[in-house]
Amino acid sequence: MRLFLDTANIEQIKEAVELGVISGVTTNPTLVAKEGKDFFTLIKEISSIVPGPVSAEVIGLTAPEMIAEAKKLVQLGNNIVVKIPMIKEGLKAVSALSKEGIKTNVTLIFSANQALLAARAGAAYVSPFVGRHDELGVHGMDLVADIVQIFDIHGFTTEVIAAAMRNPLHTVEAAKAGAHIATINHAILMQMISHPMTQIGLEKFLADWESVQKR
Ligand code: E4P
């Protein structure tokens, strides 16, 4: 399973790329707004530092608006993937863009039917939102597993990005569910690295080594 970083923060992205474990980045209007920077400038900078797909979301709500925005966004870098919301107009935009070879990531997916339609329309990626389902008392990862199963059975090449991840356990669950990608925020990435027993063990190794050196 590949890992994408779910942020528009340049410093977090640079740190994650340096770790060598991140294959792409996903952004959304909320994440971009947090940075307080010009949208196109920010996406262009992210595109230049990430060795993989960078998802940038359209704002328009009609297919013509989405298509026009998409064509501007893909000019920012050859790794730009256009994020399209799972609405009727979004499907029209995905269908048109896929015919022009523009990769799309259909977002705000909350049902297997939505994912199926997005794949049929030609989406390169679908993003089922795990955490927001969990917050409703529904096991969000079940949706990821269902979509993966449907895509596997029917040979869809559309990739499943487990999104709206809330903790490092979600990453394990997404991997077990067969998600192609999990998009995680910086905090989850840091939590995935650390374990208290690792720190305790390292300190013991070093203490034992030091005790011998002092003999
Ligand atoms: C990623 O593509 C999604 O936009 C993101 O994971 C949504 O997460 P949130 O539910 O924390 O907004």
Tab-separated table of C-alpha atoms and ligand atoms in Angstrom:
chain	number	residue	atom	x	y	z
A	1	MET	CA	0.000	0.000	0.000
A	2	ARG	CA	1.271	3.444	-0.885
A	3	LEU	CA	1.015	6.393	1.485
A	4	PHE	CA	0.005	9.920	0.465
A	5	LEU	CA	0.322	12.892	2.786
A	6	ASP	CA	-2.985	14.619	3.416
A	7	THR	CA	-1.940	18.247	3.742
A	8	ALA	CA	-1.117	21.437	1.857
A	9	ASN	CA	1.611	22.417	4.326
A	10	ILE	CA	4.926	22.745	2.541
A	11	GLU	CA	7.135	22.040	5.566
A	12	GLN	CA	5.215	18.884	6.460
A	13	ILE	CA	5.422	17.722	2.848
A	14	LYS	CA	9.175	18.392	2.637
A	15	GLU	CA	9.769	16.434	5.863
A	16	ALA	CA	7.656	13.499	4.677
A	17	VAL	CA	9.327	13.395	1.248
A	18	GLU	CA	12.720	13.340	2.995
A	19	LEU	CA	11.606	10.246	4.965
A	20	GLY	CA	11.188	8.513	1.623
A	21	VAL	CA	7.838	6.914	2.514
A	22	ILE	CA	5.373	9.252	0.816
A	23	SER	CA	4.270	8.595	-2.791
A	24	GLY	CA	1.945	11.557	-3.243
A	25	VAL	CA	-0.122	14.313	-1.630
A	26	THR	CA	-3.825	15.018	-1.358
A	27	THR	CA	-5.232	18.459	-0.678
A	28	ASN	CA	-8.754	19.820	-0.374
A	29	PRO	CA	-10.188	23.345	-0.067
A	30	THR	CA	-10.068	23.197	3.751
A	31	LEU	CA	-6.413	22.132	3.814
A	32	VAL	CA	-5.481	24.788	1.248
A	33	ALA	CA	-7.376	27.501	3.130
A	34	LYS	CA	-5.386	26.675	6.284
A	35	GLU	CA	-2.160	27.729	4.542
A	36	GLY	CA	-3.411	31.197	3.642
A	37	LYS	CA	-1.515	31.194	0.360
A	38	ASP	CA	-2.505	31.671	-3.275
A	39	PHE	CA	-4.052	28.371	-4.395
A	40	PHE	CA	-2.302	28.000	-7.740
A	41	THR	CA	1.082	29.116	-6.363
A	42	LEU	CA	0.793	26.646	-3.481
A	43	ILE	CA	-0.258	23.707	-5.678
A	44	LYS	CA	2.546	24.488	-8.149
A	45	GLU	CA	5.083	24.457	-5.283
A	46	ILE	CA	3.697	21.200	-3.886
A	47	SER	CA	3.793	19.660	-7.349
A	48	SER	CA	7.468	20.608	-7.655
A	49	ILE	CA	8.537	18.879	-4.422
A	50	VAL	CA	6.414	15.727	-4.492
A	51	PRO	CA	7.633	12.725	-6.544
A	52	GLY	CA	4.124	11.499	-7.245
A	53	PRO	CA	0.445	12.429	-7.705
A	54	VAL	CA	-0.744	15.705	-6.152
A	55	SER	CA	-4.516	16.026	-5.817
A	56	ALA	CA	-5.933	19.552	-6.122
A	57	GLU	CA	-9.694	20.029	-5.794
A	58	VAL	CA	-11.971	22.084	-8.013
A	59	ILE	CA	-14.400	24.589	-6.503
A	60	GLY	CA	-16.952	24.820	-9.305
A	61	LEU	CA	-20.207	22.884	-9.023
A	62	THR	CA	-21.090	22.505	-12.706
A	63	ALA	CA	-19.306	20.243	-15.176
A	64	PRO	CA	-18.187	23.122	-17.409
A	65	GLU	CA	-16.750	24.975	-14.424
A	66	MET	CA	-14.990	21.836	-13.133
A	67	ILE	CA	-13.551	21.045	-16.557
A	68	ALA	CA	-12.277	24.588	-17.014
A	69	GLU	CA	-10.669	24.581	-13.555
A	70	ALA	CA	-9.171	21.138	-14.169
A	71	LYS	CA	-7.474	22.283	-17.361
A	72	LYS	CA	-5.873	25.182	-15.453
A	73	LEU	CA	-4.798	22.955	-12.557
A	74	VAL	CA	-3.026	20.381	-14.729
A	75	GLN	CA	-0.897	23.189	-16.163
A	76	LEU	CA	0.736	23.505	-12.716
A	77	GLY	CA	2.615	20.233	-12.992
A	78	ASN	CA	2.658	16.886	-14.772
A	79	ASN	CA	1.749	15.110	-11.535
A	80	ILE	CA	-1.444	17.050	-10.845
A	81	VAL	CA	-4.566	14.940	-10.276
A	82	VAL	CA	-7.840	16.846	-10.283
A	83	LYS	CA	-10.104	16.208	-7.322
A	84	ILE	CA	-13.790	16.187	-8.221
A	85	PRO	CA	-16.667	15.878	-5.714
A	86	MET	CA	-18.991	12.853	-6.130
A	87	ILE	CA	-22.022	14.711	-7.508
A	88	LYS	CA	-23.868	14.365	-10.837
A	89	GLU	CA	-22.011	17.277	-12.382
A	90	GLY	CA	-18.798	15.776	-11.089
A	91	LEU	CA	-19.449	12.528	-12.962
A	92	LYS	CA	-19.988	14.494	-16.172
A	93	ALA	CA	-16.684	16.286	-15.597
A	94	VAL	CA	-14.826	13.039	-14.801
A	95	SER	CA	-16.171	11.395	-17.965
A	96	ALA	CA	-15.060	14.337	-20.120
A	97	LEU	CA	-11.681	14.754	-18.439
A	98	SER	CA	-10.823	11.045	-18.551
A	99	LYS	CA	-11.424	11.088	-22.328
A	100	GLU	CA	-8.826	13.870	-22.523
A	101	GLY	CA	-6.320	11.909	-20.441
A	102	ILE	CA	-6.668	14.108	-17.380
A	103	LYS	CA	-6.489	12.064	-14.160
A	104	THR	CA	-9.204	12.609	-11.582
A	105	ASN	CA	-9.642	11.680	-7.940
A	106	VAL	CA	-13.329	11.495	-7.055
A	107	THR	CA	-13.704	12.640	-3.471
A	108	LEU	CA	-16.376	12.693	-0.763
A	109	ILE	CA	-17.221	9.061	-1.529
A	110	PHE	CA	-19.516	7.545	1.118
A	111	SER	CA	-20.996	4.522	-0.650
A	112	ALA	CA	-19.866	1.650	-2.850
A	113	ASN	CA	-22.366	2.774	-5.478
A	114	GLN	CA	-20.704	6.186	-5.634
A	115	ALA	CA	-17.313	4.513	-6.073
A	116	LEU	CA	-18.713	2.224	-8.776
A	117	LEU	CA	-20.109	5.166	-10.722
A	118	ALA	CA	-16.859	7.122	-10.381
A	119	ALA	CA	-14.891	4.155	-11.703
A	120	ARG	CA	-17.306	3.716	-14.592
A	121	ALA	CA	-16.884	7.407	-15.423
A	122	GLY	CA	-13.139	6.880	-15.698
A	123	ALA	CA	-11.784	8.190	-12.402
A	124	ALA	CA	-8.138	7.333	-11.733
A	125	TYR	CA	-8.795	7.363	-7.976
A	126	VAL	CA	-11.747	7.234	-5.610
A	127	SER	CA	-11.505	8.584	-2.045
A	128	PRO	CA	-13.878	6.950	0.445
A	129	PHE	CA	-13.935	8.971	3.675
A	130	VAL	CA	-13.332	6.563	6.570
A	131	GLY	CA	-13.206	8.870	9.598
A	132	ARG	CA	-16.352	10.770	8.783
A	133	HIS	CA	-18.264	7.463	8.617
A	134	ASP	CA	-16.716	6.339	11.925
A	135	GLU	CA	-17.915	9.580	13.485
A	136	LEU	CA	-21.470	8.547	12.554
A	137	GLY	CA	-21.028	5.182	14.285
A	138	VAL	CA	-20.568	3.348	10.995
A	139	HIS	CA	-17.363	1.322	10.428
A	140	GLY	CA	-15.870	3.388	7.636
A	141	MET	CA	-13.233	0.839	6.717
A	142	ASP	CA	-15.946	-1.622	5.676
A	143	LEU	CA	-16.674	0.728	2.781
A	144	VAL	CA	-13.044	0.637	1.702
A	145	ALA	CA	-13.084	-3.185	1.784
A	146	ASP	CA	-16.335	-3.296	-0.219
A	147	ILE	CA	-14.991	-0.966	-2.903
A	148	VAL	CA	-11.705	-2.871	-3.151
A	149	GLN	CA	-13.644	-6.141	-3.521
A	150	ILE	CA	-15.910	-4.738	-6.249
A	151	PHE	CA	-13.005	-3.242	-8.166
A	152	ASP	CA	-11.018	-6.488	-7.904
A	153	ILE	CA	-13.950	-8.655	-9.071
A	154	HIS	CA	-14.680	-6.450	-12.068
A	155	GLY	CA	-11.132	-5.510	-12.986
A	156	PHE	CA	-11.413	-1.760	-12.481
A	157	THR	CA	-8.051	-0.011	-12.703
A	158	THR	CA	-9.343	2.864	-10.570
A	159	GLU	CA	-7.321	2.991	-7.342
A	160	VAL	CA	-8.848	3.260	-3.884
A	161	ILE	CA	-7.459	5.955	-1.591
A	162	ALA	CA	-8.539	5.461	2.032
A	163	ALA	CA	-9.183	9.037	3.149
A	164	ALA	CA	-10.338	10.960	6.225
A	165	MET	CA	-7.984	8.828	8.288
A	166	ARG	CA	-8.006	9.600	12.000
A	167	ASN	CA	-5.293	7.473	13.596
A	168	PRO	CA	-2.438	5.028	12.831
A	169	LEU	CA	-4.768	2.058	13.341
A	170	HIS	CA	-6.737	3.261	10.335
A	171	THR	CA	-3.594	2.857	8.243
A	172	VAL	CA	-3.196	-0.772	9.330
A	173	GLU	CA	-6.884	-1.421	8.680
A	174	ALA	CA	-6.695	0.235	5.247
A	175	ALA	CA	-3.736	-1.963	4.320
A	176	LYS	CA	-5.618	-5.074	5.486
A	177	ALA	CA	-8.705	-3.943	3.549
A	178	GLY	CA	-6.635	-3.823	0.380
A	179	ALA	CA	-6.662	-0.082	-0.211
A	180	HIS	CA	-4.127	0.872	-2.898
A	181	ILE	CA	-3.317	4.053	-1.007
A	182	ALA	CA	-3.959	5.596	2.406
A	183	THR	CA	-3.765	9.364	2.613
A	184	ILE	CA	-2.677	10.374	6.098
A	185	ASN	CA	-1.990	13.631	7.867
A	186	HIS	CA	1.401	14.527	9.323
A	187	ALA	CA	0.394	13.635	12.869
A	188	ILE	CA	-0.563	10.087	11.871
A	189	LEU	CA	2.701	9.674	9.980
A	190	MET	CA	4.669	10.686	13.088
A	191	GLN	CA	2.585	8.305	15.250
A	192	MET	CA	3.294	5.465	12.798
A	193	ILE	CA	7.038	5.947	13.292
A	194	SER	CA	7.129	5.880	17.060
A	195	HIS	CA	6.560	3.186	19.672
A	196	PRO	CA	7.432	3.566	23.388
A	197	MET	CA	9.055	0.097	23.487
A	198	THR	CA	11.405	1.142	20.685
A	199	GLN	CA	12.526	4.162	22.688
A	200	ILE	CA	12.928	2.070	25.864
A	201	GLY	CA	14.889	-0.573	24.001
A	202	LEU	CA	17.186	1.960	22.344
A	203	GLU	CA	17.903	3.685	25.645
A	204	LYS	CA	18.765	0.301	27.207
A	205	PHE	CA	21.105	-0.598	24.323
A	206	LEU	CA	22.926	2.713	24.676
A	207	ALA	CA	23.074	2.507	28.472
A	208	ASP	CA	24.524	-1.014	28.318
A	209	TRP	CA	27.043	0.079	25.710
A	210	GLU	CA	28.100	3.052	27.819
A	211	SER	CA	28.508	0.867	30.924
A	212	VAL	CA	30.995	-1.330	29.082
A	213	GLN	CA	32.931	1.636	27.703
A	214	LYS	CA	33.426	2.928	31.272
A	215	ARG	CA	34.991	-0.319	32.573
B	1	E4P	C1	-8.422	13.501	1.316
B	1	E4P	O1	-8.363	13.442	0.103
B	1	E4P	C2	-9.590	14.098	2.020
B	1	E4P	O2	-9.915	15.372	1.480
B	1	E4P	C3	-9.332	14.204	3.500
B	1	E4P	O3	-8.743	12.989	3.955
B	1	E4P	C4	-10.579	14.522	4.265
B	1	E4P	O4	-10.279	14.408	5.633
B	1	E4P	P1	-11.181	15.139	6.747
B	1	E4P	O5	-12.395	14.256	6.950
B	1	E4P	O6	-10.297	15.194	7.963
B	1	E4P	O7	-11.528	16.497	6.202
